[in-house]
Amino acid sequence: MKVLVAVKRVVDYNVKIRVKADGSGIDTGNVKFSMNPFDEIAVEEAVRLKEAGKASEIVAVSMGPAIAHETIRTALAMGADRGILVTSDEELQPLAVAKLLKAIVEREAPKLVILGKQAIDDDANQTGQMLAALLGWPQGTFASKVVLHSDTAEVTREVDGGLEMVALTLPAVVTTDLRLNEPRYASLPNIMKAKKKPIDTLTPAELGVDVTPRLVTLKVEEPPKRKSGIKVGSVAELVDRLKNEAKVI
Ligand code: AMP
């Protein structure tokens, strides 16, 4: 069974984001980029499925500037077999990415596509759902457990009230939540081996997809700074302040 995994290059989660002075976006100069953390979980899950003999080939796909091939290399070092990079210097919004992924799915015919539940840069949480809708495939989003059979998958989903289990008929789309697994670090021998694994490069035009943005970012601003708290002397003072100052009780 072939598994496709979507991996996005994003500003590293440890970086303190700086907003550009003109509010047009964030400052990405001299900033470390890494694979989106939820996508690391997606790659790990695919590699475990392969190790368990359930997946036969793992294809890692990324869309973005040419440098996104580094993100694919990371996926290859973790255990993916080959990569596909769709290069574009335009801003790629979730609908564009979903359309590009759909075009790749039509070429590659995987039985399972695994994405992160969200990219930590746009926090959109849309691409997996849009891809499933465009393909007309079942979807299991926010997965904390995936059990794969030959024609079905059981996905445990993290929902507000607890856990929900859905049974999907393959082919299907799964998006990963934090508790699905703990991604491995690539070992040095595997990083070396990954250098020899193939990465195909395509363009949106070759896939017949118009990636023109549909949404306009009006302004990006930092959240207001939180005021520092105070220590109260007693429970009575706390209750008094909640009642008379904060007026919340
Ligand atoms: P989003 O809907 O933007 O929050 O992204 C959800 C997931 O879609 C991510 O975790 C990735 O798996 C996938 N994805 C989004 N954008 C890209 C991209 N440019 N390249 C590869 N995968 C992407």
PDB file of C-alpha atoms and ligand atoms in Angstrom:
ATOM      1  CA  MET A   1       0.000   0.000   0.000  1.00  0.00           C
ATOM      2  CA  LYS A   2       1.405   3.364  -1.048  1.00  0.00           C
ATOM      3  CA  VAL A   3       1.197   6.195   1.495  1.00  0.00           C
ATOM      4  CA  LEU A   4       1.543   9.870   0.603  1.00  0.00           C
ATOM      5  CA  VAL A   5       2.645  12.297   3.323  1.00  0.00           C
ATOM      6  CA  ALA A   6       2.426  16.088   3.070  1.00  0.00           C
ATOM      7  CA  VAL A   7       5.299  17.967   4.701  1.00  0.00           C
ATOM      8  CA  LYS A   8       5.409  21.749   4.959  1.00  0.00           C
ATOM      9  CA  ARG A   9       8.452  23.917   5.599  1.00  0.00           C
ATOM     10  CA  VAL A  10       7.539  26.407   8.324  1.00  0.00           C
ATOM     11  CA  VAL A  11       9.297  28.789  10.703  1.00  0.00           C
ATOM     12  CA  ASP A  12      10.673  26.589  13.499  1.00  0.00           C
ATOM     13  CA  TYR A  13       8.367  26.342  16.514  1.00  0.00           C
ATOM     14  CA  ASN A  14      11.119  27.645  18.826  1.00  0.00           C
ATOM     15  CA  VAL A  15      11.523  30.905  16.940  1.00  0.00           C
ATOM     16  CA  LYS A  16      10.041  34.034  18.477  1.00  0.00           C
ATOM     17  CA  ILE A  17       7.979  35.427  15.619  1.00  0.00           C
ATOM     18  CA  ARG A  18       8.630  39.063  14.673  1.00  0.00           C
ATOM     19  CA  VAL A  19       5.978  41.033  12.818  1.00  0.00           C
ATOM     20  CA  LYS A  20       7.220  43.307  10.023  1.00  0.00           C
ATOM     21  CA  ALA A  21       7.088  46.998  10.888  1.00  0.00           C
ATOM     22  CA  ASP A  22       4.534  47.704   8.127  1.00  0.00           C
ATOM     23  CA  GLY A  23       2.194  44.935   9.368  1.00  0.00           C
ATOM     24  CA  SER A  24       2.292  43.161   5.997  1.00  0.00           C
ATOM     25  CA  GLY A  25       3.448  39.816   7.415  1.00  0.00           C
ATOM     26  CA  ILE A  26       6.145  38.244   9.544  1.00  0.00           C
ATOM     27  CA  ASP A  27       9.857  38.748   9.292  1.00  0.00           C
ATOM     28  CA  THR A  28      11.463  35.577   7.943  1.00  0.00           C
ATOM     29  CA  GLY A  29      14.996  36.921   7.461  1.00  0.00           C
ATOM     30  CA  ASN A  30      17.674  34.962   9.372  1.00  0.00           C
ATOM     31  CA  VAL A  31      15.044  32.692  10.857  1.00  0.00           C
ATOM     32  CA  LYS A  32      15.312  28.924  11.280  1.00  0.00           C
ATOM     33  CA  PHE A  33      12.837  26.851   9.279  1.00  0.00           C
ATOM     34  CA  SER A  34      11.885  23.215   9.981  1.00  0.00           C
ATOM     35  CA  MET A  35       9.308  20.629   9.093  1.00  0.00           C
ATOM     36  CA  ASN A  36       5.874  21.470  10.505  1.00  0.00           C
ATOM     37  CA  PRO A  37       5.692  19.469  13.785  1.00  0.00           C
ATOM     38  CA  PHE A  38       2.376  17.791  12.888  1.00  0.00           C
ATOM     39  CA  ASP A  39       3.937  16.667   9.599  1.00  0.00           C
ATOM     40  CA  GLU A  40       6.808  15.021  11.483  1.00  0.00           C
ATOM     41  CA  ILE A  41       4.097  13.026  13.242  1.00  0.00           C
ATOM     42  CA  ALA A  42       2.583  12.195   9.832  1.00  0.00           C
ATOM     43  CA  VAL A  43       5.937  10.935   8.504  1.00  0.00           C
ATOM     44  CA  GLU A  44       6.541   8.936  11.689  1.00  0.00           C
ATOM     45  CA  GLU A  45       3.137   7.276  11.377  1.00  0.00           C
ATOM     46  CA  ALA A  46       3.808   6.342   7.745  1.00  0.00           C
ATOM     47  CA  VAL A  47       7.232   4.920   8.658  1.00  0.00           C
ATOM     48  CA  ARG A  48       5.695   2.855  11.472  1.00  0.00           C
ATOM     49  CA  LEU A  49       3.081   1.525   9.030  1.00  0.00           C
ATOM     50  CA  LYS A  50       5.906   0.527   6.712  1.00  0.00           C
ATOM     51  CA  GLU A  51       7.870  -1.085   9.525  1.00  0.00           C
ATOM     52  CA  ALA A  52       4.727  -3.027  10.475  1.00  0.00           C
ATOM     53  CA  GLY A  53       4.522  -4.330   6.896  1.00  0.00           C
ATOM     54  CA  LYS A  54       1.300  -2.415   6.171  1.00  0.00           C
ATOM     55  CA  ALA A  55       2.712   0.273   3.881  1.00  0.00           C
ATOM     56  CA  SER A  56       4.956  -0.572   0.955  1.00  0.00           C
ATOM     57  CA  GLU A  57       6.124   2.865  -0.179  1.00  0.00           C
ATOM     58  CA  ILE A  58       6.118   6.315   1.399  1.00  0.00           C
ATOM     59  CA  VAL A  59       6.124   9.397  -0.823  1.00  0.00           C
ATOM     60  CA  ALA A  60       6.792  12.752   0.903  1.00  0.00           C
ATOM     61  CA  VAL A  61       5.338  15.798  -0.845  1.00  0.00           C
ATOM     62  CA  SER A  62       6.038  19.461  -0.228  1.00  0.00           C
ATOM     63  CA  MET A  63       4.927  22.652  -1.923  1.00  0.00           C
ATOM     64  CA  GLY A  64       6.818  25.897  -1.687  1.00  0.00           C
ATOM     65  CA  PRO A  65      10.108  27.544  -2.641  1.00  0.00           C
ATOM     66  CA  ALA A  66      12.947  25.352  -3.980  1.00  0.00           C
ATOM     67  CA  ILE A  67      14.513  25.263  -0.502  1.00  0.00           C
ATOM     68  CA  ALA A  68      11.561  23.133   0.676  1.00  0.00           C
ATOM     69  CA  HIS A  69      13.546  20.200  -0.743  1.00  0.00           C
ATOM     70  CA  GLU A  70      15.352  20.313   2.649  1.00  0.00           C
ATOM     71  CA  THR A  71      12.075  19.451   4.351  1.00  0.00           C
ATOM     72  CA  ILE A  72      11.601  16.526   1.972  1.00  0.00           C
ATOM     73  CA  ARG A  73      15.178  15.387   2.744  1.00  0.00           C
ATOM     74  CA  THR A  74      14.267  15.348   6.426  1.00  0.00           C
ATOM     75  CA  ALA A  75      11.276  13.127   5.649  1.00  0.00           C
ATOM     76  CA  LEU A  76      13.528  10.858   3.568  1.00  0.00           C
ATOM     77  CA  ALA A  77      16.011  10.653   6.454  1.00  0.00           C
ATOM     78  CA  MET A  78      13.165   9.637   8.770  1.00  0.00           C
ATOM     79  CA  GLY A  79      12.267   6.772   6.426  1.00  0.00           C
ATOM     80  CA  ALA A  80      10.228   8.031   3.456  1.00  0.00           C
ATOM     81  CA  ASP A  81      11.259   6.406   0.150  1.00  0.00           C
ATOM     82  CA  ARG A  82      11.076   9.292  -2.306  1.00  0.00           C
ATOM     83  CA  GLY A  83       9.932  12.866  -2.570  1.00  0.00           C
ATOM     84  CA  ILE A  84       7.948  15.205  -4.776  1.00  0.00           C
ATOM     85  CA  LEU A  85       8.529  18.946  -4.599  1.00  0.00           C
ATOM     86  CA  VAL A  86       6.098  21.345  -6.219  1.00  0.00           C
ATOM     87  CA  THR A  87       7.985  24.603  -6.528  1.00  0.00           C
ATOM     88  CA  SER A  88       6.265  27.931  -6.246  1.00  0.00           C
ATOM     89  CA  ASP A  89       7.450  31.282  -4.948  1.00  0.00           C
ATOM     90  CA  GLU A  90       3.866  32.472  -4.599  1.00  0.00           C
ATOM     91  CA  GLU A  91       2.087  32.281  -1.275  1.00  0.00           C
ATOM     92  CA  LEU A  92       0.305  28.907  -1.329  1.00  0.00           C
ATOM     93  CA  GLN A  93      -2.995  28.949   0.518  1.00  0.00           C
ATOM     94  CA  PRO A  94      -4.694  25.744   1.763  1.00  0.00           C
ATOM     95  CA  LEU A  95      -7.048  25.459  -1.230  1.00  0.00           C
ATOM     96  CA  ALA A  96      -4.107  25.721  -3.655  1.00  0.00           C
ATOM     97  CA  VAL A  97      -2.145  23.101  -1.680  1.00  0.00           C
ATOM     98  CA  ALA A  98      -5.191  20.805  -1.576  1.00  0.00           C
ATOM     99  CA  LYS A  99      -5.593  21.118  -5.375  1.00  0.00           C
ATOM    100  CA  LEU A 100      -1.896  20.381  -5.933  1.00  0.00           C
ATOM    101  CA  LEU A 101      -2.102  17.367  -3.617  1.00  0.00           C
ATOM    102  CA  LYS A 102      -5.193  16.154  -5.456  1.00  0.00           C
ATOM    103  CA  ALA A 103      -3.292  16.319  -8.760  1.00  0.00           C
ATOM    104  CA  ILE A 104      -0.426  14.331  -7.218  1.00  0.00           C
ATOM    105  CA  VAL A 105      -2.837  11.793  -5.727  1.00  0.00           C
ATOM    106  CA  GLU A 106      -4.285  11.276  -9.206  1.00  0.00           C
ATOM    107  CA  ARG A 107      -0.776  10.534 -10.543  1.00  0.00           C
ATOM    108  CA  GLU A 108       0.442   8.419  -7.639  1.00  0.00           C
ATOM    109  CA  ALA A 109      -2.768   6.614  -6.607  1.00  0.00           C
ATOM    110  CA  PRO A 110      -1.892   6.171  -2.903  1.00  0.00           C
ATOM    111  CA  LYS A 111      -4.344   4.360  -0.631  1.00  0.00           C
ATOM    112  CA  LEU A 112      -3.692   6.692   2.263  1.00  0.00           C
ATOM    113  CA  VAL A 113      -2.730  10.360   2.484  1.00  0.00           C
ATOM    114  CA  ILE A 114      -1.467  11.615   5.839  1.00  0.00           C
ATOM    115  CA  LEU A 115      -1.208  15.330   6.608  1.00  0.00           C
ATOM    116  CA  GLY A 116      -0.713  17.349   9.750  1.00  0.00           C
ATOM    117  CA  LYS A 117      -3.881  18.666  11.368  1.00  0.00           C
ATOM    118  CA  GLN A 118      -2.530  22.171  10.907  1.00  0.00           C
ATOM    119  CA  ALA A 119       0.505  24.095   9.803  1.00  0.00           C
ATOM    120  CA  ILE A 120       1.899  26.141  12.680  1.00  0.00           C
ATOM    121  CA  ASP A 121       2.491  29.184  10.466  1.00  0.00           C
ATOM    122  CA  ASP A 122      -1.005  29.803   9.076  1.00  0.00           C
ATOM    123  CA  ASP A 123      -2.852  27.666  11.676  1.00  0.00           C
ATOM    124  CA  ALA A 124      -5.467  27.121   8.975  1.00  0.00           C
ATOM    125  CA  ASN A 125      -6.453  23.513   9.731  1.00  0.00           C
ATOM    126  CA  GLN A 126      -8.023  23.276   6.269  1.00  0.00           C
ATOM    127  CA  THR A 127      -5.815  21.430   3.791  1.00  0.00           C
ATOM    128  CA  GLY A 128      -6.633  17.828   4.772  1.00  0.00           C
ATOM    129  CA  GLN A 129     -10.358  18.518   4.878  1.00  0.00           C
ATOM    130  CA  MET A 130     -10.270  20.324   1.531  1.00  0.00           C
ATOM    131  CA  LEU A 131      -8.236  17.523  -0.058  1.00  0.00           C
ATOM    132  CA  ALA A 132     -10.715  14.882   1.143  1.00  0.00           C
ATOM    133  CA  ALA A 133     -13.603  16.957  -0.215  1.00  0.00           C
ATOM    134  CA  LEU A 134     -11.926  17.511  -3.604  1.00  0.00           C
ATOM    135  CA  LEU A 135     -11.146  13.798  -3.920  1.00  0.00           C
ATOM    136  CA  GLY A 136     -14.507  12.669  -2.538  1.00  0.00           C
ATOM    137  CA  TRP A 137     -12.586  10.469  -0.050  1.00  0.00           C
ATOM    138  CA  PRO A 138     -13.399   9.735   3.596  1.00  0.00           C
ATOM    139  CA  GLN A 139     -11.402  11.673   6.184  1.00  0.00           C
ATOM    140  CA  GLY A 140     -10.233  10.976   9.727  1.00  0.00           C
ATOM    141  CA  THR A 141      -8.985  14.271  11.162  1.00  0.00           C
ATOM    142  CA  PHE A 142      -7.140  14.933  14.470  1.00  0.00           C
ATOM    143  CA  ALA A 143      -6.032  11.298  14.658  1.00  0.00           C
ATOM    144  CA  SER A 144      -4.537  10.007  17.913  1.00  0.00           C
ATOM    145  CA  LYS A 145      -4.549   6.376  16.717  1.00  0.00           C
ATOM    146  CA  VAL A 146      -4.662   4.764  13.286  1.00  0.00           C
ATOM    147  CA  VAL A 147      -5.255   1.065  12.727  1.00  0.00           C
ATOM    148  CA  LEU A 148      -4.851   0.075   9.112  1.00  0.00           C
ATOM    149  CA  HIS A 149      -6.444  -2.955   7.462  1.00  0.00           C
ATOM    150  CA  SER A 150      -6.222  -3.858   3.782  1.00  0.00           C
ATOM    151  CA  ASP A 151      -9.341  -1.919   2.721  1.00  0.00           C
ATOM    152  CA  THR A 152     -10.303   0.078   5.784  1.00  0.00           C
ATOM    153  CA  ALA A 153      -8.768   2.204   8.511  1.00  0.00           C
ATOM    154  CA  GLU A 154      -9.955   2.786  12.056  1.00  0.00           C
ATOM    155  CA  VAL A 155      -9.072   6.255  13.217  1.00  0.00           C
ATOM    156  CA  THR A 156      -9.412   7.469  16.795  1.00  0.00           C
ATOM    157  CA  ARG A 157     -10.056  11.205  16.729  1.00  0.00           C
ATOM    158  CA  GLU A 158      -9.405  13.806  19.397  1.00  0.00           C
ATOM    159  CA  VAL A 159     -12.644  15.754  19.743  1.00  0.00           C
ATOM    160  CA  ASP A 160     -13.809  18.261  22.363  1.00  0.00           C
ATOM    161  CA  GLY A 161     -15.710  15.725  24.428  1.00  0.00           C
ATOM    162  CA  GLY A 162     -13.002  13.016  24.370  1.00  0.00           C
ATOM    163  CA  LEU A 163     -12.243  10.453  21.702  1.00  0.00           C
ATOM    164  CA  GLU A 164     -14.294   9.440  18.688  1.00  0.00           C
ATOM    165  CA  MET A 165     -13.604   6.378  16.571  1.00  0.00           C
ATOM    166  CA  VAL A 166     -14.400   6.381  12.869  1.00  0.00           C
ATOM    167  CA  ALA A 167     -14.056   3.571  10.344  1.00  0.00           C
ATOM    168  CA  LEU A 168     -12.954   4.741   6.900  1.00  0.00           C
ATOM    169  CA  THR A 169     -13.021   2.906   3.600  1.00  0.00           C
ATOM    170  CA  LEU A 170      -9.705   3.290   1.800  1.00  0.00           C
ATOM    171  CA  PRO A 171      -8.498   5.314  -0.001  1.00  0.00           C
ATOM    172  CA  ALA A 172      -8.759   7.963   2.701  1.00  0.00           C
ATOM    173  CA  VAL A 173      -7.231  11.105   4.165  1.00  0.00           C
ATOM    174  CA  VAL A 174      -5.932  11.209   7.740  1.00  0.00           C
ATOM    175  CA  THR A 175      -4.661  14.263   9.630  1.00  0.00           C
ATOM    176  CA  THR A 176      -2.454  13.869  12.676  1.00  0.00           C
ATOM    177  CA  ASP A 177      -2.909  15.197  16.200  1.00  0.00           C
ATOM    178  CA  LEU A 178      -0.172  15.579  18.792  1.00  0.00           C
ATOM    179  CA  ARG A 179      -0.704  12.315  20.662  1.00  0.00           C
ATOM    180  CA  LEU A 180      -0.554  10.012  17.617  1.00  0.00           C
ATOM    181  CA  ASN A 181       3.136   9.232  18.133  1.00  0.00           C
ATOM    182  CA  GLU A 182       6.503  10.697  19.047  1.00  0.00           C
ATOM    183  CA  PRO A 183       8.548  11.297  15.896  1.00  0.00           C
ATOM    184  CA  ARG A 184      12.037   9.809  15.730  1.00  0.00           C
ATOM    185  CA  TYR A 185      15.225  11.739  15.125  1.00  0.00           C
ATOM    186  CA  ALA A 186      16.916  10.783  11.885  1.00  0.00           C
ATOM    187  CA  SER A 187      20.159   8.879  12.522  1.00  0.00           C
ATOM    188  CA  LEU A 188      23.351   9.986  10.788  1.00  0.00           C
ATOM    189  CA  PRO A 189      23.473   6.866   8.532  1.00  0.00           C
ATOM    190  CA  ASN A 190      19.865   7.522   7.519  1.00  0.00           C
ATOM    191  CA  ILE A 191      20.642  11.190   6.790  1.00  0.00           C
ATOM    192  CA  MET A 192      23.457  10.006   4.508  1.00  0.00           C
ATOM    193  CA  LYS A 193      21.214   7.411   2.844  1.00  0.00           C
ATOM    194  CA  ALA A 194      18.510  10.043   2.294  1.00  0.00           C
ATOM    195  CA  LYS A 195      20.876  12.016   0.061  1.00  0.00           C
ATOM    196  CA  LYS A 196      20.592   9.251  -2.541  1.00  0.00           C
ATOM    197  CA  LYS A 197      16.813   8.981  -2.475  1.00  0.00           C
ATOM    198  CA  PRO A 198      15.072  10.610  -5.463  1.00  0.00           C
ATOM    199  CA  ILE A 199      13.102  13.875  -5.340  1.00  0.00           C
ATOM    200  CA  ASP A 200      10.997  14.800  -8.389  1.00  0.00           C
ATOM    201  CA  THR A 201      10.346  18.468  -8.996  1.00  0.00           C
ATOM    202  CA  LEU A 202       7.163  19.758 -10.585  1.00  0.00           C
ATOM    203  CA  THR A 203       5.435  23.116 -11.000  1.00  0.00           C
ATOM    204  CA  PRO A 204       1.776  23.995 -10.400  1.00  0.00           C
ATOM    205  CA  ALA A 205       1.456  24.622 -14.174  1.00  0.00           C
ATOM    206  CA  GLU A 206       2.670  21.080 -14.929  1.00  0.00           C
ATOM    207  CA  LEU A 207      -0.031  19.803 -12.592  1.00  0.00           C
ATOM    208  CA  GLY A 208      -2.609  22.089 -14.234  1.00  0.00           C
ATOM    209  CA  VAL A 209      -3.389  23.920 -10.990  1.00  0.00           C
ATOM    210  CA  ASP A 210      -4.029  27.649 -10.656  1.00  0.00           C
ATOM    211  CA  VAL A 211      -2.536  28.636  -7.292  1.00  0.00           C
ATOM    212  CA  THR A 212      -3.545  32.293  -7.328  1.00  0.00           C
ATOM    213  CA  PRO A 213      -4.338  33.289  -3.719  1.00  0.00           C
ATOM    214  CA  ARG A 214      -8.049  33.690  -2.935  1.00  0.00           C
ATOM    215  CA  LEU A 215      -7.575  35.490   0.368  1.00  0.00           C
ATOM    216  CA  VAL A 216      -5.834  38.788   1.048  1.00  0.00           C
ATOM    217  CA  THR A 217      -4.005  39.365   4.331  1.00  0.00           C
ATOM    218  CA  LEU A 218      -5.082  42.806   5.462  1.00  0.00           C
ATOM    219  CA  LYS A 219      -2.799  43.202   8.452  1.00  0.00           C
ATOM    220  CA  VAL A 220      -0.644  41.152  10.789  1.00  0.00           C
ATOM    221  CA  GLU A 221      -0.140  42.398  14.327  1.00  0.00           C
ATOM    222  CA  GLU A 222       1.289  41.039  17.557  1.00  0.00           C
ATOM    223  CA  PRO A 223      -1.189  40.080  20.268  1.00  0.00           C
ATOM    224  CA  PRO A 224      -1.462  42.687  23.038  1.00  0.00           C
ATOM    225  CA  LYS A 225       1.118  42.225  25.780  1.00  0.00           C
ATOM    226  CA  ARG A 226      -0.318  40.542  28.858  1.00  0.00           C
ATOM    227  CA  LYS A 227      -0.306  42.667  31.996  1.00  0.00           C
ATOM    228  CA  SER A 228       1.675  41.200  34.872  1.00  0.00           C
ATOM    229  CA  GLY A 229      -0.364  39.524  37.614  1.00  0.00           C
ATOM    230  CA  ILE A 230      -0.419  40.222  41.335  1.00  0.00           C
ATOM    231  CA  LYS A 231      -0.192  38.019  44.425  1.00  0.00           C
ATOM    232  CA  VAL A 232      -3.098  38.344  46.828  1.00  0.00           C
ATOM    233  CA  GLY A 233      -2.640  37.967  50.565  1.00  0.00           C
ATOM    234  CA  SER A 234      -5.656  35.819  51.357  1.00  0.00           C
ATOM    235  CA  VAL A 235      -8.653  34.017  49.924  1.00  0.00           C
ATOM    236  CA  ALA A 236     -10.873  36.783  51.253  1.00  0.00           C
ATOM    237  CA  GLU A 237      -8.861  39.379  49.311  1.00  0.00           C
ATOM    238  CA  LEU A 238      -9.047  37.212  46.190  1.00  0.00           C
ATOM    239  CA  VAL A 239     -12.822  36.956  46.444  1.00  0.00           C
ATOM    240  CA  ASP A 240     -13.085  40.682  47.126  1.00  0.00           C
ATOM    241  CA  ARG A 241     -10.967  41.568  44.063  1.00  0.00           C
ATOM    242  CA  LEU A 242     -12.824  39.122  41.816  1.00  0.00           C
ATOM    243  CA  LYS A 243     -16.112  40.652  42.962  1.00  0.00           C
ATOM    244  CA  ASN A 244     -15.311  44.330  43.084  1.00  0.00           C
ATOM    245  CA  GLU A 245     -12.353  44.862  40.722  1.00  0.00           C
ATOM    246  CA  ALA A 246     -12.604  42.193  38.030  1.00  0.00           C
ATOM    247  CA  LYS A 247     -16.387  41.959  38.531  1.00  0.00           C
ATOM    248  CA  VAL A 248     -16.385  38.335  37.382  1.00  0.00           C
ATOM    249  CA  ILE A 249     -18.284  36.832  40.310  1.00  0.00           C
TER     250      ILE A 249
HETATM  251  P1  AMP B   1      -3.090  23.937   7.078  1.00  0.00           P
HETATM  252  O1  AMP B   1      -4.414  23.575   6.505  1.00  0.00           O
HETATM  253  O2  AMP B   1      -2.390  25.048   6.322  1.00  0.00           O
HETATM  254  O3  AMP B   1      -3.142  24.221   8.563  1.00  0.00           O
HETATM  255  O4  AMP B   1      -2.116  22.669   6.871  1.00  0.00           O
HETATM  256  C1  AMP B   1      -2.505  21.368   7.261  1.00  0.00           C
HETATM  257  C2  AMP B   1      -1.526  20.356   6.712  1.00  0.00           C
HETATM  258  O5  AMP B   1      -1.540  20.397   5.279  1.00  0.00           O
HETATM  259  C3  AMP B   1      -0.072  20.545   7.089  1.00  0.00           C
HETATM  260  O6  AMP B   1       0.213  19.986   8.360  1.00  0.00           O
HETATM  261  C4  AMP B   1       0.632  19.783   5.959  1.00  0.00           C
HETATM  262  O7  AMP B   1       0.595  18.380   6.188  1.00  0.00           O
HETATM  263  C5  AMP B   1      -0.264  20.094   4.760  1.00  0.00           C
HETATM  264  N1  AMP B   1       0.268  21.269   4.035  1.00  0.00           N
HETATM  265  C6  AMP B   1      -0.186  22.537   4.079  1.00  0.00           C
HETATM  266  N2  AMP B   1       0.566  23.346   3.295  1.00  0.00           N
HETATM  267  C7  AMP B   1       1.520  22.553   2.740  1.00  0.00           C
HETATM  268  C8  AMP B   1       2.619  22.769   1.833  1.00  0.00           C
HETATM  269  N3  AMP B   1       2.885  23.987   1.340  1.00  0.00           N
HETATM  270  N4  AMP B   1       3.396  21.702   1.497  1.00  0.00           N
HETATM  271  C9  AMP B   1       3.127  20.470   1.990  1.00  0.00           C
HETATM  272  N5  AMP B   1       2.115  20.202   2.844  1.00  0.00           N
HETATM  273  C10 AMP B   1       1.322  21.224   3.217  1.00  0.00           C
END
